[in-house]
Coordinates of C-alpha atoms in Angstrom, one line a residue:
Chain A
X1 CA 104.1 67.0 86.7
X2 CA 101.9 67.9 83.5
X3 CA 101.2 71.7 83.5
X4 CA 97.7 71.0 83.4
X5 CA 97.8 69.1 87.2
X6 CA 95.4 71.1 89.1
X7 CA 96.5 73.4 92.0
X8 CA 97.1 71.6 95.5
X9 CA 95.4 74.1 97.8
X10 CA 97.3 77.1 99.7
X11 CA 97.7 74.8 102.3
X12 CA 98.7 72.0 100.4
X13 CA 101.6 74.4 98.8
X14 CA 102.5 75.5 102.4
X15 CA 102.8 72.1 104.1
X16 CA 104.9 70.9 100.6
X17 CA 107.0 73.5 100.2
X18 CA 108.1 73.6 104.5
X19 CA 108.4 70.3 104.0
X20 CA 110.7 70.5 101.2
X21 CA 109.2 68.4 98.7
X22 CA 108.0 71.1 96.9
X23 CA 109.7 74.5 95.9
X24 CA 108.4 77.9 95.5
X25 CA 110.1 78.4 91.9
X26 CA 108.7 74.7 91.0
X27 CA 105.0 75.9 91.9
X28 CA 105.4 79.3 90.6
X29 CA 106.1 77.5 87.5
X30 CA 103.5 75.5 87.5
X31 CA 100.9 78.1 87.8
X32 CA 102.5 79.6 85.0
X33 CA 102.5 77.3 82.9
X34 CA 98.7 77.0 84.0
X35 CA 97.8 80.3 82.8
X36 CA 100.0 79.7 79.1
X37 CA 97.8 76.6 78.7
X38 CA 94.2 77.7 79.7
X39 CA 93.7 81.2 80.3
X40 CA 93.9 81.5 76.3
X41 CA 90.0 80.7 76.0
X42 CA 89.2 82.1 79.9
X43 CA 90.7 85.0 79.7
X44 CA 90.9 85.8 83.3
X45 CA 94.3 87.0 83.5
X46 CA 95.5 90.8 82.0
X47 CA 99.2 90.6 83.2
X48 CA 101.1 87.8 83.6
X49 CA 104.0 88.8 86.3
X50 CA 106.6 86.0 85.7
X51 CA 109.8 87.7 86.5
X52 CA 109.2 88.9 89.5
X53 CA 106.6 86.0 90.4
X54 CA 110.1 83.7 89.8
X55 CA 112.5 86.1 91.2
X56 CA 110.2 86.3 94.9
X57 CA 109.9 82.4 94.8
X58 CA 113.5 81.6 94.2
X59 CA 114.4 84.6 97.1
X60 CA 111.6 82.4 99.1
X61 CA 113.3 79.1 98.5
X62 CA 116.7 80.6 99.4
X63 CA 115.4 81.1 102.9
X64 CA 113.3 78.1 103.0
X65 CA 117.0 76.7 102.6
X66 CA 118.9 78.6 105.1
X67 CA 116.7 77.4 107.7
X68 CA 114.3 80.4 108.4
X69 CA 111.1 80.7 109.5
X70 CA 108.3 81.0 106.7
X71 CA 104.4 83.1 106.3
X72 CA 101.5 81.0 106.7
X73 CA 101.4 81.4 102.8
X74 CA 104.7 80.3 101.5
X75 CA 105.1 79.8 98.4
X76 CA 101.3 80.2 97.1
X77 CA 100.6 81.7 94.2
X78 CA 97.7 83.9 93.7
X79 CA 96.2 86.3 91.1
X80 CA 94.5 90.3 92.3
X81 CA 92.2 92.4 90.1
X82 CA 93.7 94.8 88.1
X83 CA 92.7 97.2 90.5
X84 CA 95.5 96.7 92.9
X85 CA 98.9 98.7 93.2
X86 CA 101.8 96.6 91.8
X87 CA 104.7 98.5 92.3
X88 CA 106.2 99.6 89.0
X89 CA 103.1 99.6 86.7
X90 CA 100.3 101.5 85.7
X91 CA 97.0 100.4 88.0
X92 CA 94.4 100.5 85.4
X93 CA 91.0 99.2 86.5
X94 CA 90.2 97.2 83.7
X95 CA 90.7 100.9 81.4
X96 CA 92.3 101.0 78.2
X97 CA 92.7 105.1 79.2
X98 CA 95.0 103.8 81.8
X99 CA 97.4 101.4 80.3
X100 CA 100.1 104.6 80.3
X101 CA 99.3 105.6 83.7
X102 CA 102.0 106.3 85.5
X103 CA 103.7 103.3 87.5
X104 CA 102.3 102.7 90.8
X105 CA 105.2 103.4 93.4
X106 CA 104.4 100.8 95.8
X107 CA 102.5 97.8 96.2
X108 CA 98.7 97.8 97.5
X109 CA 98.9 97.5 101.3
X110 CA 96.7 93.9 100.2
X111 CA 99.3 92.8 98.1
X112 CA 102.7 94.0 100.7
X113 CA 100.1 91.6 103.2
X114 CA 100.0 88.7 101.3
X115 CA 103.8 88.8 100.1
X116 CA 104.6 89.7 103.7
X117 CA 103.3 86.1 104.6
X118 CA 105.5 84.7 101.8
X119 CA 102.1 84.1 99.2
X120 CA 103.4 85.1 95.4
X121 CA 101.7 87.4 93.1
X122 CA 101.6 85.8 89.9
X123 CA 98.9 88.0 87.6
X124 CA 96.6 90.2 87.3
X125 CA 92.9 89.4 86.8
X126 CA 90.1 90.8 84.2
X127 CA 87.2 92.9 85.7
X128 CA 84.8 95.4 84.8
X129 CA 85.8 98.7 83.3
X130 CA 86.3 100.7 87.1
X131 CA 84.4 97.6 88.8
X132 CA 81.2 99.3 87.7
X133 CA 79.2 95.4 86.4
X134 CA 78.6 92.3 86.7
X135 CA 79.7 90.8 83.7
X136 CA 83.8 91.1 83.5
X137 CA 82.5 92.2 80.0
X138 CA 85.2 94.5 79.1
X139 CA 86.1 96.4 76.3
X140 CA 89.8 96.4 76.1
X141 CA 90.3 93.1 77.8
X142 CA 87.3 90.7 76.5
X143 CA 84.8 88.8 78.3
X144 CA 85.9 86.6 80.8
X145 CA 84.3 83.1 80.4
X146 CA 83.0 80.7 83.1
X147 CA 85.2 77.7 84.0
X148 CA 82.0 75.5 84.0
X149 CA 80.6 76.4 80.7
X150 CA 82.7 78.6 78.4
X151 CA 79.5 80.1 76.7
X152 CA 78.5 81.5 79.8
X153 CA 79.6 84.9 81.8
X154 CA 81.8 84.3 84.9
X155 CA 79.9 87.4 86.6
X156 CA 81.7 90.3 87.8
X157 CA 83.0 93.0 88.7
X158 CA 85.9 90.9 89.6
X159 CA 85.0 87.8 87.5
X160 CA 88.8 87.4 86.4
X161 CA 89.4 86.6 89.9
X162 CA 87.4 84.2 90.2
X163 CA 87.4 82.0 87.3
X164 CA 90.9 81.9 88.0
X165 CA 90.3 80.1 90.5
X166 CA 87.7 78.1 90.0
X167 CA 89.4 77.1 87.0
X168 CA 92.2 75.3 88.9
X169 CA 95.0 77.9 87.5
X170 CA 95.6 79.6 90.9
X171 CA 94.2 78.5 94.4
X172 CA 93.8 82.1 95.7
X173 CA 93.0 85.6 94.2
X174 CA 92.2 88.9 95.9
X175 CA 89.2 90.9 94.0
X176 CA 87.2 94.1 95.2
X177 CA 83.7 94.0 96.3
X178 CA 81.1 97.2 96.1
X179 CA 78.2 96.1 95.5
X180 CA 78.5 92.4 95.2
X181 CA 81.5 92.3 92.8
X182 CA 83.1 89.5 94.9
X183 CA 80.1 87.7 95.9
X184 CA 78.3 87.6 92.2
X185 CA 81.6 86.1 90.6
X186 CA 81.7 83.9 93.6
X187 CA 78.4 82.1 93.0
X188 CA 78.4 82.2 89.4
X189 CA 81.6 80.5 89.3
X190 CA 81.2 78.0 92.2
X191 CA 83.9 79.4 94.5
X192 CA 84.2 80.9 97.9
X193 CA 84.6 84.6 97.8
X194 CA 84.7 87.0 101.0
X195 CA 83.1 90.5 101.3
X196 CA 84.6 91.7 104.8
X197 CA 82.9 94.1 106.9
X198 CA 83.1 97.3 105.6
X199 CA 86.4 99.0 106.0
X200 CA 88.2 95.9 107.8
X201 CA 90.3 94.8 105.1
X202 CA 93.1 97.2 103.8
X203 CA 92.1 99.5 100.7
X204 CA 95.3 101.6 100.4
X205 CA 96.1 101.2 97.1
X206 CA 93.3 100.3 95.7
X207 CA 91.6 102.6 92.5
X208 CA 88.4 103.6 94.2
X209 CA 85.4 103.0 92.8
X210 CA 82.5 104.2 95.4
X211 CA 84.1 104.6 98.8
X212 CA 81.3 104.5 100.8
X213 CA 81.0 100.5 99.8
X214 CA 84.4 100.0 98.2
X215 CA 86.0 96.5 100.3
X216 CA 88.5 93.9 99.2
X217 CA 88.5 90.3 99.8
X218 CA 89.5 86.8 99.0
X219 CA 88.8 84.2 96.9
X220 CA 89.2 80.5 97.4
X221 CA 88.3 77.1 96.1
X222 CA 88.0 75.7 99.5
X223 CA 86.6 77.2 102.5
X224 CA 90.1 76.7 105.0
X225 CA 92.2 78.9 102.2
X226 CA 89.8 81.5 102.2
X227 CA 89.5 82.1 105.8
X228 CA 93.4 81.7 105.8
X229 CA 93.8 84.6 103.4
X230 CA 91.0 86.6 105.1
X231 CA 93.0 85.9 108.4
X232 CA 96.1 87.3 106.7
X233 CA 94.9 90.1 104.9
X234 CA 93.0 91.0 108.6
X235 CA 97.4 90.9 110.0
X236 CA 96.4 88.1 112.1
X237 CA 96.8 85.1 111.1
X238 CA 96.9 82.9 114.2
X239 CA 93.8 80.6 115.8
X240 CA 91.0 77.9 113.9
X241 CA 88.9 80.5 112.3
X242 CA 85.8 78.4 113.6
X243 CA 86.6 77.4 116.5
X244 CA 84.1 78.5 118.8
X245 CA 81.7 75.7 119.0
X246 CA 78.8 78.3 120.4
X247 CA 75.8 77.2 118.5
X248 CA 74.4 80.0 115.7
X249 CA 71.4 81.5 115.5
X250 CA 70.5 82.0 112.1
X251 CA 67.8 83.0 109.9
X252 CA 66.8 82.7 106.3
X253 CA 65.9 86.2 104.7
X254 CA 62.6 85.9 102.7
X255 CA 60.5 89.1 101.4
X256 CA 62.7 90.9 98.5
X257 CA 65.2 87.6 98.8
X258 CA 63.1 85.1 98.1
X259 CA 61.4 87.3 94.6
X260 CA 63.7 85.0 92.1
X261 CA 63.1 82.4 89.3
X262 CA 65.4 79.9 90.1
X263 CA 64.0 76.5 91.9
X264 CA 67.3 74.8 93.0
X265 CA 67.9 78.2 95.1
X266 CA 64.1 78.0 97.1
X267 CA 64.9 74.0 96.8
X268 CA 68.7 74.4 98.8
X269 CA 67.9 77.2 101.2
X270 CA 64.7 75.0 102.3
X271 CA 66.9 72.2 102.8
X272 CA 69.6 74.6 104.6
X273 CA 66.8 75.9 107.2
X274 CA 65.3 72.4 107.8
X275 CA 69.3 71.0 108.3
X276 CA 69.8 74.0 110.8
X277 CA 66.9 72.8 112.6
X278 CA 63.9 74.7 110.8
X279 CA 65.7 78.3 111.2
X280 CA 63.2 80.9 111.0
X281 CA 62.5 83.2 107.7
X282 CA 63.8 86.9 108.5
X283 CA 62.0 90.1 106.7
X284 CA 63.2 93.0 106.4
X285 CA 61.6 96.6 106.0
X286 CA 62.5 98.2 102.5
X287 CA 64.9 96.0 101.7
X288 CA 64.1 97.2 97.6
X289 CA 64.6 100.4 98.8
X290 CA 67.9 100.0 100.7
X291 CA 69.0 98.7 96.8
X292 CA 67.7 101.6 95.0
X293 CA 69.6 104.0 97.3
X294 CA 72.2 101.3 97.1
X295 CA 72.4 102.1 92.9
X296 CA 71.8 105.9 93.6
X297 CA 75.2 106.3 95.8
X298 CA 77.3 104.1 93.4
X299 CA 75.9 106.2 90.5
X300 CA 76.5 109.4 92.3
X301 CA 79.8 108.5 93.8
X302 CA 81.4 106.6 90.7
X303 CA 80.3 109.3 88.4
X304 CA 81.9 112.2 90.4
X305 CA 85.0 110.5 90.4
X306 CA 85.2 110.0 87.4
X307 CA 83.7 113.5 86.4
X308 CA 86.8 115.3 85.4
X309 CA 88.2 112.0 82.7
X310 CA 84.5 111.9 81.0
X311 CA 84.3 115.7 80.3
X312 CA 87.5 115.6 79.0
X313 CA 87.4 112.4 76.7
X314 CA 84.3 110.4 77.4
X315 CA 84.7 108.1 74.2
X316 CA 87.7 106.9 76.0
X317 CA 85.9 104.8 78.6
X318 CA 84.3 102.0 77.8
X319 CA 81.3 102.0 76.1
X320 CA 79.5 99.3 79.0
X321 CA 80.8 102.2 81.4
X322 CA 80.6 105.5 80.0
X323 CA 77.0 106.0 79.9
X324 CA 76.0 105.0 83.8
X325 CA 79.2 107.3 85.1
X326 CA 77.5 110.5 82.8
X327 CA 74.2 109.6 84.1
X328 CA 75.7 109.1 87.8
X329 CA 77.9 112.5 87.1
X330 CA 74.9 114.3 86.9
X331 CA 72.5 112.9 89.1
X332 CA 71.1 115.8 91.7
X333 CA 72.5 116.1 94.7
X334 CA 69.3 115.8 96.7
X335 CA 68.6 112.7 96.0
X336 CA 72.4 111.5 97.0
X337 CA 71.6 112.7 99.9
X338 CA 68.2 111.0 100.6
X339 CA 70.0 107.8 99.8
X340 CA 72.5 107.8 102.5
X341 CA 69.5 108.5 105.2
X342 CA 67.7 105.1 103.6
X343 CA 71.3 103.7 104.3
X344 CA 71.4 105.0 107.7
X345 CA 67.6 103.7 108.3
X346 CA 68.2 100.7 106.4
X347 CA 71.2 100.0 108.9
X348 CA 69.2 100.5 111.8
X349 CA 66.3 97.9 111.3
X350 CA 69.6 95.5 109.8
X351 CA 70.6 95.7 113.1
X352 CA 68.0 94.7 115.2
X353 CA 67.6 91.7 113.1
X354 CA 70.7 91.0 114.8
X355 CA 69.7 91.2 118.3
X356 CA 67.6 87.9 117.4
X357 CA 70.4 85.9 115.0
X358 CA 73.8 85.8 114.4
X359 CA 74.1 84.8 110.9
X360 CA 71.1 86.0 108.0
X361 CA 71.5 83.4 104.8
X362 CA 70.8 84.9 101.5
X363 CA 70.4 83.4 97.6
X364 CA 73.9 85.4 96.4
X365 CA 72.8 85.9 92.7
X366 CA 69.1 84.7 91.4
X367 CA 70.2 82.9 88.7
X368 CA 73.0 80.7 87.8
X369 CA 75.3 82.5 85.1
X370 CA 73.3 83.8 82.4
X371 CA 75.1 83.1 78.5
X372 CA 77.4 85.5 76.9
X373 CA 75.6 85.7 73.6
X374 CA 72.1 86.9 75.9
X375 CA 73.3 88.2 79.2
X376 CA 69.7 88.3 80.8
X377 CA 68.4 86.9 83.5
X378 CA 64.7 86.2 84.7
X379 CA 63.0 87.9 88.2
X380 CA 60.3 87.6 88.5
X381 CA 59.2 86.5 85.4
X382 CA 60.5 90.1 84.1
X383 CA 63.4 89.5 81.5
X384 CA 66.7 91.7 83.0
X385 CA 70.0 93.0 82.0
X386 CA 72.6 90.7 84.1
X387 CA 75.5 93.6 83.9
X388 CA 72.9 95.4 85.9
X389 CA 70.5 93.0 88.2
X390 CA 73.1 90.0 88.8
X391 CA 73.7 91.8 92.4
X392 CA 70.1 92.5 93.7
X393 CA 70.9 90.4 96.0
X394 CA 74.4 91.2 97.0
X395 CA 73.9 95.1 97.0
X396 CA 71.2 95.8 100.1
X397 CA 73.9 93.4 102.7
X398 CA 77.3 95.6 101.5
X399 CA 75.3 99.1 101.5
X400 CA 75.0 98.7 105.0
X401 CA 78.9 97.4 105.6
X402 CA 78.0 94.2 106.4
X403 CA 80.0 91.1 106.0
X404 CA 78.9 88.6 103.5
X405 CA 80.8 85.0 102.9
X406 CA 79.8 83.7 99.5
X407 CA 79.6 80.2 99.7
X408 CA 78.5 77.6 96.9
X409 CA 75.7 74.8 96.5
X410 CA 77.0 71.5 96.6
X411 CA 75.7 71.1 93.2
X412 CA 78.2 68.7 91.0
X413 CA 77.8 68.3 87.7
X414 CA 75.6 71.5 87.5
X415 CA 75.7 75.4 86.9
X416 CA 77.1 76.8 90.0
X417 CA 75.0 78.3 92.6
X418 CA 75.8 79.8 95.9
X419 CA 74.4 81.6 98.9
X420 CA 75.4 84.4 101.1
X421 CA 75.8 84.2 104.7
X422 CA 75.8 87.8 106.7
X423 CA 76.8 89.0 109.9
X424 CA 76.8 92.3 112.2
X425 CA 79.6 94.3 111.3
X426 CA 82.8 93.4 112.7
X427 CA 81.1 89.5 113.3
X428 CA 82.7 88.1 109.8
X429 CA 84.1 85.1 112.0
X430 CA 80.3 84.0 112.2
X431 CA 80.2 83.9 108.4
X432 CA 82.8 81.3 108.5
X433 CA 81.6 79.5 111.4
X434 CA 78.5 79.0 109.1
X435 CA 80.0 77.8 106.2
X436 CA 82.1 75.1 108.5
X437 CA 78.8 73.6 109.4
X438 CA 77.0 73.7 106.2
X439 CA 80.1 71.7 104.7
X440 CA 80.0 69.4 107.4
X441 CA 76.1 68.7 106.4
X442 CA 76.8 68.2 102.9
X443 CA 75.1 71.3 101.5
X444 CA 77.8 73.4 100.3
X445 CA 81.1 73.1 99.1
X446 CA 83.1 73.4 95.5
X447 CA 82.3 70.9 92.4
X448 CA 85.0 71.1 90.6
X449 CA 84.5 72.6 87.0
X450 CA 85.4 70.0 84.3
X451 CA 89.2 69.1 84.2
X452 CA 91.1 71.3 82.0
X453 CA 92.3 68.7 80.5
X454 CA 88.8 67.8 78.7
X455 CA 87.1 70.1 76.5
X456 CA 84.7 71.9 77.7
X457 CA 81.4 71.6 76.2
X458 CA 79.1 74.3 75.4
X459 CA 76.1 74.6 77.8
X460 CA 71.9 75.0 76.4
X461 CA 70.9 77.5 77.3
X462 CA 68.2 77.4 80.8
X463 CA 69.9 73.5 81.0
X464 CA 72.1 72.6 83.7
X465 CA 75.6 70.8 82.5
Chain B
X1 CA 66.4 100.1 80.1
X2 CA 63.5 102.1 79.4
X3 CA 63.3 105.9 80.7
X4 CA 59.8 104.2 83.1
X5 CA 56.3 103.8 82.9
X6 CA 54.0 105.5 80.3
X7 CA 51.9 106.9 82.8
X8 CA 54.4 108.6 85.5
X9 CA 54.1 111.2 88.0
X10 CA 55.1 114.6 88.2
X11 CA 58.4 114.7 89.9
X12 CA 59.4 111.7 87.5
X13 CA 58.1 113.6 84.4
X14 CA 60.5 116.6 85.9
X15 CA 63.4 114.4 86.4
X16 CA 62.9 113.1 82.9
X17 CA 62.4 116.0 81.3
X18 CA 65.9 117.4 82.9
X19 CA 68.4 114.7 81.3
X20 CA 69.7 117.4 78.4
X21 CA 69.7 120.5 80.7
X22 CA 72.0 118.4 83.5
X23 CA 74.2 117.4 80.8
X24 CA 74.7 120.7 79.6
X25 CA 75.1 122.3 82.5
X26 CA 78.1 119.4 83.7
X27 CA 79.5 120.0 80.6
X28 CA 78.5 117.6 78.2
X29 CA 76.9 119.3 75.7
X30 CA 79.3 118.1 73.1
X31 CA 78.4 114.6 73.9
X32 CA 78.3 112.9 70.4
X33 CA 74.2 112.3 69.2
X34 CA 75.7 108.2 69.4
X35 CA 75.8 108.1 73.4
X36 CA 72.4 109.8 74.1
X37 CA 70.3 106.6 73.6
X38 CA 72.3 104.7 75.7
X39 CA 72.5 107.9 78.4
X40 CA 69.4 108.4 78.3
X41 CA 68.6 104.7 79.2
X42 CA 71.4 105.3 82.2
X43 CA 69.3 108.1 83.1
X44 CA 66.4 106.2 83.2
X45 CA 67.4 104.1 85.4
X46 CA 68.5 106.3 88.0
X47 CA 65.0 107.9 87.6
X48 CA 63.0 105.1 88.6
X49 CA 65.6 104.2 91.5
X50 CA 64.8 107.6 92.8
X51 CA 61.0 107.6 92.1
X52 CA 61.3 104.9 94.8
X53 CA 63.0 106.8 97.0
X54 CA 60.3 109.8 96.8
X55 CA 57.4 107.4 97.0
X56 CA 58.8 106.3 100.0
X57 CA 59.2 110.0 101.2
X58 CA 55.4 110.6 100.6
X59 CA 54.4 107.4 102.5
X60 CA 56.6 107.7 105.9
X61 CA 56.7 111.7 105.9
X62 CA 61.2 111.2 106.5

């Protein structure tokens, strides 16, 4: 094969590899030798794992050949945010100030997951400094670049994650999700990219960022892989994650959801609710609200974690960083407080939303990635920063624990786009079910960014590729 | 981000007006003169996120 070939799928990988015309070492290899060739302009990756990427696929292949039984991801290989526990290295979060932290001693219970069901960790992915942005603009690391247009921002906090993916390099990668820091990446990049109900998914291991919101999830470039990797990362996975054939009641949220500049998103969710059979627009109460206590928390919380590092040496964290965390650090109490009885309101009227649908569809960002040289985006008609405002959209769903599958516009040939689909806590199935049936309609899916083996062109800005 | 609106009311004028006290009083007093404007922009922010909150206070009593 050329090391460019894209990625069969996960379970493409499984079915070849069980059936023994593929190896683990071979596709370990190749995903390599994917990330030597193209992550040199994308810079997704921070830490390339070979070794032990090579040494678990040839231990794989060694059972494979002794005739025992394999996980449901043999042999895939797949990238996590640097925010994850590897055993035997520092877990930095995207922070220079960590690169000497001491070695984690085990694996992130996510990771141990994944491995369990025979999946190989192969790197380690770009984010945010402490997953606090939307921009995978960091410091130390560089800015992340969008698969579909290299002059443009791949979104964030875990944007490493996904442009891995949507690049072709690896067909799955694990990110974290706060306030939309799944989701965002997810849309601007074209992929699918799960934020579980809150608490679900395991965090152990994981460098906390806010804890109240703090999830992890997968991300995929087709929808089977990701609910595959959601199933496994859940320690179950057994059963069609859509089949229950119940038809959905589902809703479009207007109000504070529809307040965006972008036509192709009031253009696709039209033609979403009229394909559903004219599903109703949903309101909510305070939904702007629910996002500014949303902010207040994450400031709050992500500053008084970090309280103790930025007295001591605040020049040491990156300067897109260091200024929100002081700000959050000393925010007063009081209003903390006021935020997380908004949250428990905000909940409330969520939830009797879902006495009348199963499944509420949201735009996921308002825009499609904005450029790196003018990382701005329009509501509105108001000019905004992106690092800050690329997750209105995302951050009133997660503040309440819901889960939210980001799933993308079947838009070829153009900037990626992509919606969200929510449920009740504990209902993420329903998200799925969803996306099965928009797929099946022709509305969403992944268009492939340009092959890597063309150059990729540099986009206009405000014109679609 | 701007610190808000020209014309702003009291208890954003108060919040405002305590950016360099807090940060004394957390223990950032030494923070070099080169981070305030972009701290004080961070501040700003979390102002007018909590002006909402107090506005919505006033208007529902809880």
């Amino acid at each position: 094969m050329t090391i460019c070939a894209p990625p069969m799928s996960a379970r493409q990988i499984v079915q070849a590899i069980t059936a023994r015309t593929s190896t683990a070492e071979k596709q370990v290899e190749a995903a390599l030798a994917r990330i030597a060739a193209l992550d040199g302009k994308l810079n997704s990756c921070t830490r390339v794992l070979g070794e032990r990427a090579l040494a678990k696929a040839r231990a794989l292949d060694q059972r494979i050949a002794a005739g025992e039984q394999v996980g449901p991801l043999a042999g895939v290989p797949f990238g996590a945010k640097d925010l994850f526990d590897i055993a035997g290295l520092p877990t930095t979060g995207g922070a220079a100030s960590r690169l000497q932290a001491s070695p984690a001693s085990n694996d992130a219970e996510a990771i141990a997951r994944m491995e369990q069901a025979d999946a190989i960790l192969v790197a380690t992915c770009n984010m945010d400094e402490f997953a606090y942005g939307f921009a995978t603009i960091n410091a130390h690391h560089g800015t992340t670049r969008n698969p579909h247009a290299f002059d443009r921002l791949a979104g964030g906090s875990s944007g490493g994650s996904a442009a891995v993916v949507a690049a072709g390099i690896l067909p799955l990668s694990l990110g974290s999700d706060t306030n939309g820091s799944i989701r965002v990446p997810a849309s601007l990049c074209g992929v699918y990219g799960l934020k579980p109900t809150h608490g679900a998914l395991p965090i152990e291991g994981v460098l906390p960022f806010v804890r109240s919101f703090d999830d992890i999830g997968p991300f995929a470039a087709n929808l089977e892989d990701c609910a595959l990797a959601w199933q496994v990362l859940g320690g179950d996975a057994s059963g069609d994650f859509a089949a229950d054939d119940k038809p959905l009641r589902v809703g479009v949220l207007g109000g504070f959801f529809a307040e965006h500049d972008e036509a192709d998103l009031t253009t696709a969710l039209d033609a979403i609710a009229q394909a559903l059979g004219n599903c109703p627009a949903v309101v909510l109460d305070d939904v702007k609200i629910a996002r500014s206590a949303a902010y207040l928390i994450t400031a709050y919380e992500g500053g008084q974690l970090h309280l103790e590092a930025l007295r001591d040496d605040p020049l040491a964290f990156d300067p897109a960083t260091r200024a929100r965390l002081i700000a959050g650090a000393i925010m007063p109490p009081e209003y903390y407080a006021a935020s997380l009885a908004i949250k428990r309101d905000f909940y409330a009227t969520t939830m009797q939303a879902f006495d009348k649908f199963d499944v509420l569809i949201a735009p996921a960002t308002p825009a499609v990635a904005p450029l790196i040289d003018d990382p701005t985006i329009s509501i509105n008609g108001a000019s905004m920063a992106a690092r800050a405002h690329l997750g209105i959209f995302t951050q009133p769903l997660s503040f309440i624990g819901l889960p939210s599958l980001a799933v993308p516009l079947l838009r070829p040939g153009r900037l990626p786009l992509g919606v969200q689909l929510a449920a009740a806590p504990g209902n993420d199935k329903l998200c799925f079910q969803l996306a099965r049936q928009l797929e099946d309609l022709g509305l969403t899916g992944v268009s492939p960014a340009p092959s890597p083996s063309s150059p990729m062109q540099p986009s206009n800005a405000g014109v679609n590729m | 981000m701007q610190s808000g609106p020209s014309s702003v009311s009291p208890a954003t004028a108060a919040l405002e007006a305590q950016l360099e006290q807090r940060l004394a009083e957390y223990g950032f007093a030494e923070l070099p003169e080169s981070e305030l404007p972009a701290v004080r922009g961070a501040w700003g922010a979390i102002v007018e996120h909590a002006t909402l909150l107090t506005e919505r206070k006033t208007r529902t009593g809880s």
